[in-house]
Amino acid sequence: MQFRALLAFILAILVLIVYQRIATPPHQKAPSPKEESPQVIKEEGREVPRVVSDMPEKIRGTGRDIFVSTDLYTAIFTENGARLKSFKLKKYRETMGDNSPPKELVTTSDLEELPLETDFYQGSIKDFKTAIFKAHKDSIVLDGIKKAHLNFEWATPEGIKVVKTYSFHSHSYKIDLDVRVENLSNRVLQDRLKVTLKTNPYAATARRFTFTGPAALINGSLTEIKTKKINREKDFPGKISWVGYEDVYFLSAIIPDKPQDSLVKIEVKQNNLIYTSLISPPIVIYPEHSETFHFHLYLGPKDLDVLKELGYGLDKAVNFGFFQIVAKPLLSVLKLLFKFCHNYGIAIILLTVLVKIIFWPLTHKSYQSMKAMQKLQPQMAKLREKYKNDRERMNKELMALYRTYKINPMSGCLPMLLQIPVFFALYKILLYAIEIRHAPFFLWINDLSAPDRLAIGFQIPYTGGLPVLTLLMGASMFIQQKMTPSPGDPTQQKFMMFLPIIFTFMFLNFPSGLVLYWLVNNLLSIGQQYCINKGISLSGVFLKMRRNSRIS
């Protein structure tokens, strides 16, 4: 039974690897150019043609750049469309290097391709998205100031005025965006406001087995949109809580003031850009009237605590998959341990010890059962030989033998099965948790979220560097196998002999933090097996320590 549980565990890892390779490819090819006819949109009983084009409209003229600085980021806004030109996070860097620049969340550079473009969906206001706005400030520095505003104004010749107001908060990645449209013309405006993020997917952080792309919280559920399945554009209607673009560790999101029945539009352009838009419900603005659209923006790390505190369901962007119910408590414990030791590598070791203590009674009983099963191997072999032509009778006799010696054949596989959720939850944490990004351990291990590689002066095929931690993990598995009672089946014995090699190859590209967890778990299991083989119980060790302390 233990062999089957182990086989199921290995198959589960392989399924996870294959699934994530298929489900979350890091790169998408740009779609081939196609001719597309004008679309027709029905609005309140009439048809309005909307021409779809892959070529962005050129912004004519040059506007000023407005500098904004808070304790968390520096941003540059441009008067060209009142868009965002740069957004750099002060607490995060692009790479591990000492001279690495701050993390940049704007991945485009051309004026027409900058994010936070605003426009009317059906083009009711000509030149809206290419307009040169007028900013009322040259710069903003939130130094001891809790909140500051930046206004951009623009008006059409016919008398339609647009004011975009960005409101910045100290100690927060949230930015408020209000778009006020004043209709001083003599016509009725019927349209929907469209706010767009524009992202270069090749510039975003992309890693194997992780999702990078547009995402939205629609009808209370997280929708991660795989752009390779979108030919040119696709709409996602529903009650929208937020829409954005996420990579492994960072999120840029547009948030309506409250969840509303509206539309998310994803467009894949010929220039490889991905447009992620939030489109408001239809509105009507009569002459001499105005309408203000309220949004919030989030540009920052996918820090679970930060996102949960902000609300809006943003914390769902941190997606640990099927094992969220285990992963989130584990992450909380890991962060608590980090506060104590100030090193996530040591925190992982302490977490492994804690998990081992929790599972100790079960694993101890399991190892004892395996040892008892080993002693019964001669009798079991005789029964298998005697009833080899009658499987039903053989199983009955084996179960009778187990009952006689009070052995539960299932107890050997139970600890392995119980550790599967913990293993995969930790795997997800080490892939997605921003806390582990660039988290050093010691010596050559300077990023626990990356594979373990030691540079040795020359390139090793497939790995590049020497995977020291992974090799140590494989060696520890080999030692553990030697100490563990072997199964009676020769086929199973051969499989168990190759198991350390199989695991070593599987773990080569896993995060070094996960390899560290498995290595420490193996070392603790070796110690536990040694105690069992020597007839030492954990309670006996504690009792002896207590007696010695009393004597001293």
Coordinates of C-alpha atoms in Angstrom, one line a residue:
M1 CA 0.0 0.0 0.0
Q2 CA 2.9 2.4 0.8
F3 CA 4.3 1.7 -2.7
R4 CA 1.0 2.7 -4.3
A5 CA 0.8 5.9 -2.2
L6 CA 4.3 6.8 -3.3
L7 CA 3.5 6.1 -6.9
A8 CA 0.4 8.2 -6.6
F9 CA 2.5 11.0 -5.1
I10 CA 5.0 10.9 -8.0
L11 CA 2.2 10.8 -10.6
A12 CA 0.6 13.8 -8.9
I13 CA 3.8 15.8 -9.3
L14 CA 4.1 14.8 -12.9
V15 CA 0.5 15.7 -13.6
L16 CA 1.0 19.1 -11.9
I17 CA 4.1 19.8 -14.1
V18 CA 2.4 18.8 -17.3
Y19 CA -0.8 20.7 -16.5
Q20 CA 1.0 23.9 -15.7
R21 CA 3.1 23.6 -18.8
I22 CA -0.1 23.3 -20.9
A23 CA -2.3 25.7 -18.9
T24 CA 0.2 28.6 -18.3
P25 CA 2.6 29.0 -21.2
P26 CA 5.0 31.9 -20.5
H27 CA 5.0 33.3 -24.0
Q28 CA 2.3 33.7 -26.6
K29 CA 2.9 34.3 -30.3
A30 CA 1.4 37.3 -31.8
P31 CA -1.6 36.5 -34.0
S32 CA -1.1 36.8 -37.8
P33 CA -2.6 40.0 -39.4
K34 CA -6.1 39.7 -40.7
E35 CA -8.5 41.9 -42.5
E36 CA -11.4 42.7 -40.2
S37 CA -14.6 44.5 -41.1
P38 CA -16.2 47.2 -39.0
Q39 CA -18.2 45.8 -36.1
V40 CA -21.7 47.0 -35.5
I41 CA -22.8 47.7 -31.9
K42 CA -26.4 48.0 -30.9
E43 CA -27.1 50.7 -28.5
E44 CA -30.6 51.6 -27.2
G45 CA -32.4 50.6 -30.4
R46 CA -29.9 52.0 -32.9
E47 CA -26.9 50.6 -34.6
V48 CA -23.5 52.4 -34.2
P49 CA -20.6 51.2 -36.4
R50 CA -17.3 50.8 -34.5
V51 CA -14.2 50.3 -36.6
V52 CA -11.6 48.0 -35.1
S53 CA -8.0 48.7 -36.0
D54 CA -4.7 47.3 -34.8
M55 CA -2.9 50.5 -35.4
P56 CA -3.0 53.0 -32.5
E57 CA -3.9 56.5 -33.4
K58 CA -0.9 58.9 -33.3
I59 CA -0.8 61.5 -30.6
R60 CA -0.1 64.9 -32.2
G61 CA 2.0 67.4 -30.3
T62 CA 4.1 67.0 -27.2
G63 CA 2.9 67.4 -23.6
R64 CA 4.8 67.8 -20.4
D65 CA 5.8 65.0 -18.0
I66 CA 4.6 65.3 -14.4
F67 CA 6.7 63.7 -11.7
V68 CA 5.0 62.0 -8.7
S69 CA 6.8 60.6 -5.7
T70 CA 5.6 58.8 -2.6
D71 CA 7.3 56.6 0.0
L72 CA 6.4 53.5 -2.1
Y73 CA 6.9 54.5 -5.7
T74 CA 7.9 57.2 -8.2
A75 CA 5.6 57.8 -11.2
I76 CA 5.7 59.9 -14.3
F77 CA 2.5 61.0 -16.0
T78 CA 2.3 62.7 -19.4
E79 CA 0.0 65.3 -20.7
N80 CA -0.3 63.2 -23.8
G81 CA -3.6 61.5 -23.1
A82 CA -3.1 62.1 -19.3
R83 CA -1.5 58.6 -19.3
L84 CA 1.1 56.8 -17.2
K85 CA 4.6 56.9 -18.6
S86 CA 6.6 55.2 -15.8
F87 CA 5.8 53.6 -12.4
K88 CA 8.8 52.4 -10.4
L89 CA 8.4 50.6 -7.0
K90 CA 11.0 51.7 -4.4
K91 CA 10.9 48.5 -2.4
Y92 CA 11.4 46.0 -5.3
R93 CA 14.2 45.7 -7.9
E94 CA 14.3 44.2 -11.3
T95 CA 17.0 41.6 -10.6
M96 CA 19.2 40.4 -7.7
G97 CA 22.1 42.7 -8.6
D98 CA 23.2 45.4 -6.2
N99 CA 23.0 48.0 -9.1
S100 CA 19.6 46.7 -10.3
P101 CA 17.1 49.5 -10.9
P102 CA 13.7 49.7 -9.1
K103 CA 11.0 47.5 -10.5
E104 CA 9.2 49.2 -13.5
L105 CA 5.5 48.3 -14.0
V106 CA 5.0 50.2 -17.3
T107 CA 6.2 47.9 -20.0
T108 CA 5.5 50.1 -23.1
S109 CA 7.3 53.3 -24.3
D110 CA 5.5 54.8 -27.3
L111 CA 3.1 57.6 -26.4
E112 CA 0.2 55.8 -28.1
E113 CA 0.9 52.6 -26.2
L114 CA 1.1 54.0 -22.7
P115 CA -1.4 52.6 -20.1
L116 CA -4.4 54.3 -18.5
E117 CA -5.8 55.5 -21.8
T118 CA -9.4 56.8 -21.6
D119 CA -11.8 57.0 -24.5
F120 CA -15.4 56.6 -25.3
Y121 CA -16.1 53.0 -26.5
Q122 CA -18.0 54.1 -29.6
G123 CA -16.0 57.2 -30.3
S124 CA -18.6 59.8 -29.3
I125 CA -15.8 62.4 -28.6
K126 CA -13.3 62.8 -31.4
D127 CA -9.6 62.7 -30.6
F128 CA -10.4 61.9 -26.9
K129 CA -7.6 59.3 -26.5
T130 CA -5.0 61.2 -28.5
A131 CA -5.7 64.6 -26.8
I132 CA -3.0 66.7 -25.2
F133 CA -4.3 67.5 -21.7
K134 CA -3.2 70.4 -19.5
A135 CA -1.9 69.5 -16.0
H136 CA -2.4 71.9 -13.1
K137 CA 0.9 70.9 -11.4
D138 CA 4.5 70.2 -12.5
S139 CA 5.3 67.7 -9.8
I140 CA 4.0 66.1 -6.6
V141 CA 6.0 64.9 -3.7
L142 CA 4.1 63.3 -0.8
D143 CA 6.5 64.1 2.0
G144 CA 4.5 64.1 5.2
I145 CA 1.3 64.7 3.1
K146 CA -1.3 62.0 3.4
K147 CA -3.1 62.8 0.0
A148 CA -2.5 64.8 -3.1
H149 CA -4.4 65.4 -6.4
L150 CA -3.2 65.8 -10.0
N151 CA -5.8 67.3 -12.5
F152 CA -5.6 67.0 -16.3
E153 CA -8.0 69.1 -18.3
W154 CA -8.9 69.1 -22.0
A155 CA -11.8 70.5 -24.0
T156 CA -13.1 70.0 -27.6
P157 CA -13.9 72.9 -29.9
E158 CA -17.6 72.0 -29.6
G159 CA -17.6 72.5 -25.8
I160 CA -17.1 69.1 -24.3
K161 CA -14.7 69.2 -21.3
V162 CA -12.9 66.2 -19.8
V163 CA -11.1 66.4 -16.4
K164 CA -9.0 63.4 -15.3
T165 CA -8.1 63.6 -11.6
Y166 CA -5.5 61.2 -10.1
S167 CA -5.5 61.1 -6.2
F168 CA -2.4 59.7 -4.5
H169 CA -2.2 58.3 -1.0
S170 CA 0.9 58.1 1.2
H171 CA 1.8 54.5 2.3
S172 CA -0.5 53.0 -0.3
Y173 CA -0.3 51.6 -3.8
K174 CA -3.8 52.6 -4.5
I175 CA -4.5 55.6 -6.7
D176 CA -8.0 57.1 -7.2
L177 CA -9.0 58.1 -10.7
D178 CA -12.0 60.3 -11.4
V179 CA -13.0 61.1 -15.0
R180 CA -15.5 64.0 -15.3
V181 CA -17.2 64.7 -18.6
E182 CA -19.0 68.0 -18.9
N183 CA -21.3 68.3 -21.9
L184 CA -21.4 72.0 -22.9
S185 CA -22.2 71.1 -26.5
N186 CA -25.6 71.1 -28.2
R187 CA -25.7 67.3 -28.7
V188 CA -26.5 64.3 -26.5
L189 CA -23.6 62.0 -25.6
Q190 CA -24.6 58.3 -25.5
D191 CA -21.6 56.0 -25.0
R192 CA -19.6 53.9 -22.5
L193 CA -16.3 55.0 -21.0
K194 CA -13.3 52.8 -21.6
V195 CA -10.1 52.7 -19.5
T196 CA -7.3 50.6 -20.9
L197 CA -4.1 49.1 -19.6
K198 CA -1.5 48.4 -22.4
T199 CA 1.1 45.8 -21.7
N200 CA 4.0 44.2 -23.6
P201 CA 3.8 40.5 -22.5
Y202 CA 7.4 39.9 -23.4
A203 CA 8.6 42.6 -21.0
A204 CA 6.6 41.3 -18.1
T205 CA 8.0 38.8 -15.6
A206 CA 7.4 35.3 -17.1
R207 CA 8.4 32.0 -15.6
R208 CA 7.7 28.4 -16.3
F209 CA 4.6 27.0 -14.6
T210 CA 3.2 30.4 -13.7
F211 CA 0.5 32.6 -15.1
T212 CA 1.2 35.9 -16.7
G213 CA -1.6 37.8 -18.5
P214 CA -4.9 39.6 -18.2
A215 CA -7.1 38.7 -15.2
A216 CA -10.4 39.9 -13.8
L217 CA -12.7 39.3 -10.9
I218 CA -16.0 38.6 -12.6
N219 CA -19.1 37.6 -10.7
G220 CA -17.0 37.0 -7.6
S221 CA -14.7 34.5 -9.3
L222 CA -11.1 35.0 -10.6
T223 CA -10.8 34.7 -14.4
E224 CA -7.2 34.3 -15.7
I225 CA -7.4 35.0 -19.4
K226 CA -5.1 33.0 -21.7
T227 CA -4.5 35.3 -24.6
K228 CA -3.3 32.5 -26.9
K229 CA -6.9 31.5 -27.1
I230 CA -8.0 34.9 -28.3
N231 CA -7.8 35.6 -32.1
R232 CA -8.1 39.4 -32.0
E233 CA -10.4 40.4 -29.2
K234 CA -12.8 39.0 -26.7
D235 CA -15.4 40.4 -24.4
F236 CA -16.1 39.1 -20.8
P237 CA -19.4 40.5 -19.5
G238 CA -20.6 40.3 -15.9
K239 CA -20.4 42.0 -12.5
I240 CA -16.9 43.3 -12.6
S241 CA -15.0 43.9 -9.3
W242 CA -11.6 44.6 -11.0
V243 CA -9.7 44.0 -14.2
G244 CA -5.9 44.1 -14.7
Y245 CA -2.7 42.6 -15.9
E246 CA -0.7 40.3 -13.6
D247 CA 2.7 38.6 -13.8
V248 CA 4.1 36.3 -11.1
Y249 CA 4.6 38.9 -8.4
F250 CA 3.0 42.2 -9.5
L251 CA -0.4 43.5 -10.5
S252 CA -1.7 46.5 -12.4
A253 CA -5.5 46.8 -11.9
I254 CA -8.4 49.1 -12.7
I255 CA -11.2 48.9 -10.1
P256 CA -14.7 50.4 -10.4
D257 CA -15.9 52.3 -7.3
K258 CA -18.2 49.4 -6.7
P259 CA -18.8 46.1 -8.6
Q260 CA -21.0 46.8 -11.6
D261 CA -22.5 45.0 -14.5
S262 CA -20.1 46.0 -17.2
L263 CA -17.6 44.6 -19.7
V264 CA -14.0 43.5 -19.8
K265 CA -12.4 43.6 -23.2
I266 CA -9.1 41.9 -24.1
E267 CA -7.4 42.8 -27.4
V268 CA -4.3 41.2 -28.8
K269 CA -2.6 43.6 -31.2
Q270 CA -0.2 43.0 -34.2
N271 CA 2.6 44.8 -32.3
N272 CA 2.4 42.1 -29.6
L273 CA 0.7 44.4 -27.1
I274 CA -2.2 43.3 -25.0
Y275 CA -5.0 45.8 -24.3
T276 CA -6.9 45.1 -21.1
S277 CA -10.0 47.4 -20.8
L278 CA -12.7 48.1 -18.3
I279 CA -15.8 49.4 -20.1
S280 CA -18.5 51.2 -18.1
P281 CA -22.2 50.6 -18.3
P282 CA -24.0 52.8 -21.0
I283 CA -24.5 56.4 -20.0
V284 CA -26.4 59.4 -21.4
I285 CA -25.1 62.9 -20.9
Y286 CA -27.5 65.6 -22.0
P287 CA -26.3 69.2 -23.0
E288 CA -25.5 71.3 -19.9
H289 CA -25.1 68.2 -17.8
S290 CA -22.0 66.2 -16.6
E291 CA -21.1 62.7 -15.5
T292 CA -18.2 61.6 -13.2
F293 CA -16.8 58.1 -13.5
H294 CA -15.1 56.9 -10.3
F295 CA -12.3 54.3 -10.4
H296 CA -9.4 53.1 -8.3
L297 CA -6.1 51.9 -9.5
Y298 CA -3.7 49.4 -8.0
L299 CA -0.1 49.2 -9.2
G300 CA 2.1 47.2 -6.9
P301 CA 3.1 43.8 -5.5
K302 CA 0.8 40.8 -5.1
D303 CA 1.3 40.9 -1.4
L304 CA -1.6 39.0 0.2
D305 CA -1.8 41.2 3.3
V306 CA -1.7 44.4 1.3
L307 CA -4.3 43.3 -1.2
K308 CA -6.6 42.0 1.6
E309 CA -6.4 45.3 3.5
L310 CA -7.3 47.3 0.3
G311 CA -10.4 45.1 -0.3
Y312 CA -12.2 45.0 -3.7
G313 CA -11.4 41.2 -3.9
L314 CA -7.8 42.0 -5.0
D315 CA -6.4 39.3 -2.7
K316 CA -7.9 36.7 -5.1
A317 CA -5.2 37.7 -7.6
V318 CA -2.8 35.7 -5.4
N319 CA -3.9 32.4 -6.8
F320 CA -2.6 29.2 -5.1
G321 CA -4.9 27.0 -7.0
F322 CA -6.5 23.9 -5.5
F323 CA -4.4 24.1 -2.4
Q324 CA -5.3 27.6 -1.2
I325 CA -7.0 26.3 1.9
V326 CA -3.6 24.9 3.0
A327 CA -1.2 27.4 1.3
K328 CA -2.6 30.6 2.9
P329 CA -2.2 29.4 6.5
L330 CA 1.2 28.0 5.7
L331 CA 2.3 31.4 4.2
S332 CA 1.0 33.1 7.4
V333 CA 3.1 30.7 9.6
L334 CA 6.1 31.2 7.3
K335 CA 5.9 35.0 7.6
L336 CA 5.5 34.7 11.4
L337 CA 8.7 32.5 11.5
F338 CA 10.5 35.0 9.3
K339 CA 9.8 37.8 11.9
F340 CA 11.6 35.6 14.4
C341 CA 14.7 34.6 12.3
H342 CA 14.8 37.2 9.5
N343 CA 15.8 34.6 6.9
Y344 CA 13.3 32.8 4.8
G345 CA 15.6 29.8 4.4
I346 CA 15.7 29.3 8.1
A347 CA 12.0 30.0 8.3
I348 CA 11.4 27.1 5.8
I349 CA 13.6 24.8 7.9
L350 CA 11.6 25.8 11.1
L351 CA 8.3 25.3 9.2
T352 CA 9.5 21.8 8.1
V353 CA 10.3 20.9 11.7
L354 CA 6.9 22.2 12.8
V355 CA 5.1 20.1 10.1
K356 CA 7.2 17.1 11.0
I357 CA 6.3 17.4 14.7
I358 CA 2.6 17.6 13.7
F359 CA 2.8 14.5 11.6
W360 CA 5.2 12.7 14.0
P361 CA 2.7 10.4 15.7
L362 CA 1.3 9.3 12.3
T363 CA 4.7 8.8 10.7
H364 CA 6.1 7.0 13.8
K365 CA 3.2 4.6 13.7
S366 CA 3.7 4.2 9.9
Y367 CA 7.4 3.3 10.3
Q368 CA 6.6 0.9 13.1
S369 CA 4.0 -0.8 10.9
M370 CA 6.5 -1.0 8.0
K371 CA 9.1 -2.6 10.3
A372 CA 6.5 -5.1 11.5
M373 CA 5.5 -5.8 7.9
Q374 CA 9.1 -6.6 7.1
K375 CA 9.2 -9.3 9.8
L376 CA 6.1 -10.8 8.3
Q377 CA 7.6 -11.0 4.7
P378 CA 8.5 -14.7 5.0
Q379 CA 5.0 -15.7 6.0
M380 CA 3.4 -13.4 3.4
A381 CA 5.6 -14.9 0.7
K382 CA 4.5 -18.4 1.7
L383 CA 0.8 -17.4 1.5
R384 CA 1.3 -15.8 -1.9
E385 CA 3.0 -18.9 -3.2
K386 CA 0.4 -21.2 -1.7
Y387 CA -2.6 -19.3 -3.1
K388 CA -1.1 -17.8 -6.2
N389 CA -4.0 -19.2 -8.3
D390 CA -6.7 -18.0 -6.0
R391 CA -6.3 -14.2 -5.4
E392 CA -9.5 -13.9 -3.4
R393 CA -8.3 -16.6 -0.9
M394 CA -4.8 -15.1 -0.8
N395 CA -6.2 -11.7 0.2
K396 CA -8.4 -13.2 2.9
E397 CA -5.4 -15.1 4.4
L398 CA -3.2 -12.0 4.2
M399 CA -5.8 -9.9 6.0
A400 CA -6.1 -12.7 8.7
L401 CA -2.4 -12.5 9.1
Y402 CA -2.5 -8.7 9.6
R403 CA -5.3 -9.1 12.2
T404 CA -3.3 -11.7 14.1
Y405 CA -0.3 -9.4 14.5
K406 CA -2.5 -6.2 14.7
I407 CA -1.0 -4.6 11.7
N408 CA -2.9 -2.0 9.5
P409 CA -1.6 -2.2 5.9
M410 CA -3.0 1.2 5.2
S411 CA -1.0 2.9 8.0
G412 CA 2.1 2.9 5.9
C413 CA 0.7 5.1 3.1
L414 CA -1.4 7.5 5.2
P415 CA 1.5 9.9 6.2
M416 CA 2.6 10.1 2.6
L417 CA -0.9 11.0 1.5
L418 CA -1.4 13.6 4.2
Q419 CA 1.9 15.3 3.2
I420 CA 0.8 15.7 -0.5
P421 CA -1.3 18.9 0.2
V422 CA 1.5 20.4 2.3
F423 CA 4.0 19.7 -0.4
F424 CA 2.0 21.2 -3.2
A425 CA 0.8 24.2 -1.1
L426 CA 4.5 25.0 -0.3
Y427 CA 5.3 24.5 -4.0
K428 CA 2.7 27.2 -4.9
I429 CA 3.9 29.5 -2.1
L430 CA 7.5 29.4 -3.4
L431 CA 6.3 30.0 -7.0
Y432 CA 3.9 32.9 -6.3
A433 CA 4.5 34.5 -2.9
I434 CA 6.2 38.0 -3.3
E435 CA 7.9 37.4 0.1
I436 CA 10.1 34.7 -1.4
R437 CA 11.1 36.7 -4.5
H438 CA 14.8 37.4 -4.3
A439 CA 14.8 36.0 -0.7
P440 CA 18.4 34.8 0.1
F441 CA 19.3 31.9 2.2
F442 CA 23.1 31.5 2.5
L443 CA 26.3 31.2 0.4
W444 CA 25.3 30.6 -3.3
I445 CA 21.5 30.4 -2.6
N446 CA 20.5 34.0 -3.1
D447 CA 17.0 33.5 -4.3
L448 CA 14.8 30.8 -2.7
S449 CA 12.2 31.2 -5.5
A450 CA 14.8 30.2 -8.2
P451 CA 16.4 26.8 -8.9
D452 CA 19.5 25.9 -6.9
R453 CA 22.6 26.6 -9.0
L454 CA 26.2 26.9 -7.9
A455 CA 28.5 28.5 -10.5
I456 CA 31.7 26.4 -10.8
G457 CA 33.5 28.2 -13.7
F458 CA 32.0 26.2 -16.6
Q459 CA 28.6 25.3 -17.9
I460 CA 26.9 22.0 -17.1
P461 CA 24.5 20.7 -19.7
Y462 CA 20.8 21.2 -18.9
T463 CA 21.4 22.9 -15.5
G464 CA 24.1 25.4 -16.2
G465 CA 25.5 25.4 -12.7
L466 CA 25.8 22.7 -10.1
P467 CA 22.5 21.9 -8.3
V468 CA 24.2 21.2 -4.9
L469 CA 21.0 21.3 -2.8
T470 CA 19.2 19.0 -5.2
L471 CA 22.0 16.5 -5.2
L472 CA 22.1 16.5 -1.4
M473 CA 18.3 15.9 -1.4
G474 CA 18.8 12.9 -3.7
A475 CA 21.5 11.6 -1.5
S476 CA 19.3 12.0 1.6
M477 CA 16.6 10.0 -0.1
F478 CA 19.0 7.3 -0.9
I479 CA 20.1 7.0 2.8
Q480 CA 16.5 7.1 3.8
Q481 CA 15.7 4.2 1.4
K482 CA 18.5 2.2 2.9
M483 CA 17.1 2.6 6.4
T484 CA 13.5 2.0 5.5
P485 CA 12.2 -1.6 5.4
S486 CA 12.1 -2.8 1.8
P487 CA 8.9 -4.2 0.3
G488 CA 8.8 -7.9 -0.5
D489 CA 7.9 -7.5 -4.1
P490 CA 11.1 -7.6 -6.3
T491 CA 9.6 -5.1 -8.8
Q492 CA 8.8 -2.7 -6.0
Q493 CA 12.3 -3.1 -4.6
K494 CA 13.8 -2.1 -8.0
F495 CA 11.5 0.9 -8.3
M496 CA 12.4 2.1 -4.8
M497 CA 16.1 1.8 -5.7
F498 CA 15.7 4.2 -8.6
L499 CA 13.4 6.6 -6.7
P500 CA 16.1 9.0 -5.4
I501 CA 17.4 9.4 -9.0
I502 CA 13.8 10.1 -10.3
F503 CA 13.2 12.7 -7.6
T504 CA 16.6 14.4 -8.2
F505 CA 15.7 14.9 -11.8
M506 CA 12.2 16.1 -11.0
F507 CA 13.5 18.6 -8.5
L508 CA 16.2 20.1 -10.7
N509 CA 14.1 23.1 -11.8
F510 CA 12.0 23.4 -8.7
P511 CA 12.5 26.5 -6.5
S512 CA 15.5 26.0 -4.1
G513 CA 13.2 26.7 -1.2
L514 CA 11.1 23.7 -2.0
V515 CA 14.2 21.5 -2.4
L516 CA 15.4 22.8 1.0
Y517 CA 12.0 21.8 2.5
W518 CA 12.3 18.3 1.1
L519 CA 15.9 17.9 2.1
V520 CA 15.2 18.9 5.7
N521 CA 12.1 16.6 5.7
N522 CA 14.3 13.7 4.6
L523 CA 16.9 14.4 7.2
L524 CA 14.3 14.5 9.9
S525 CA 12.8 11.3 8.6
I526 CA 16.2 9.6 8.7
G527 CA 16.5 10.6 12.3
Q528 CA 13.0 9.3 13.1
Q529 CA 13.8 6.0 11.3
Y530 CA 17.0 5.7 13.3
C531 CA 15.1 6.1 16.5
I532 CA 12.6 3.4 15.5
N533 CA 15.4 1.0 14.4
K534 CA 17.1 1.5 17.7
G535 CA 13.9 1.2 19.6
I536 CA 14.0 4.8 20.8
S537 CA 10.7 6.6 21.2
L538 CA 10.2 10.4 21.2
S539 CA 8.5 10.4 24.5
G540 CA 11.4 8.4 26.0
V541 CA 13.9 11.0 24.7
F542 CA 11.9 13.8 26.3
L543 CA 11.5 11.9 29.5
K544 CA 15.3 11.3 29.7
M545 CA 16.0 15.0 29.0
R546 CA 13.6 15.9 31.8
R547 CA 15.2 13.6 34.2
N548 CA 18.7 14.9 33.3
S549 CA 17.5 18.5 33.8
R550 CA 16.2 17.6 37.3
I551 CA 19.5 15.9 38.3
S552 CA 21.5 18.9 37.1

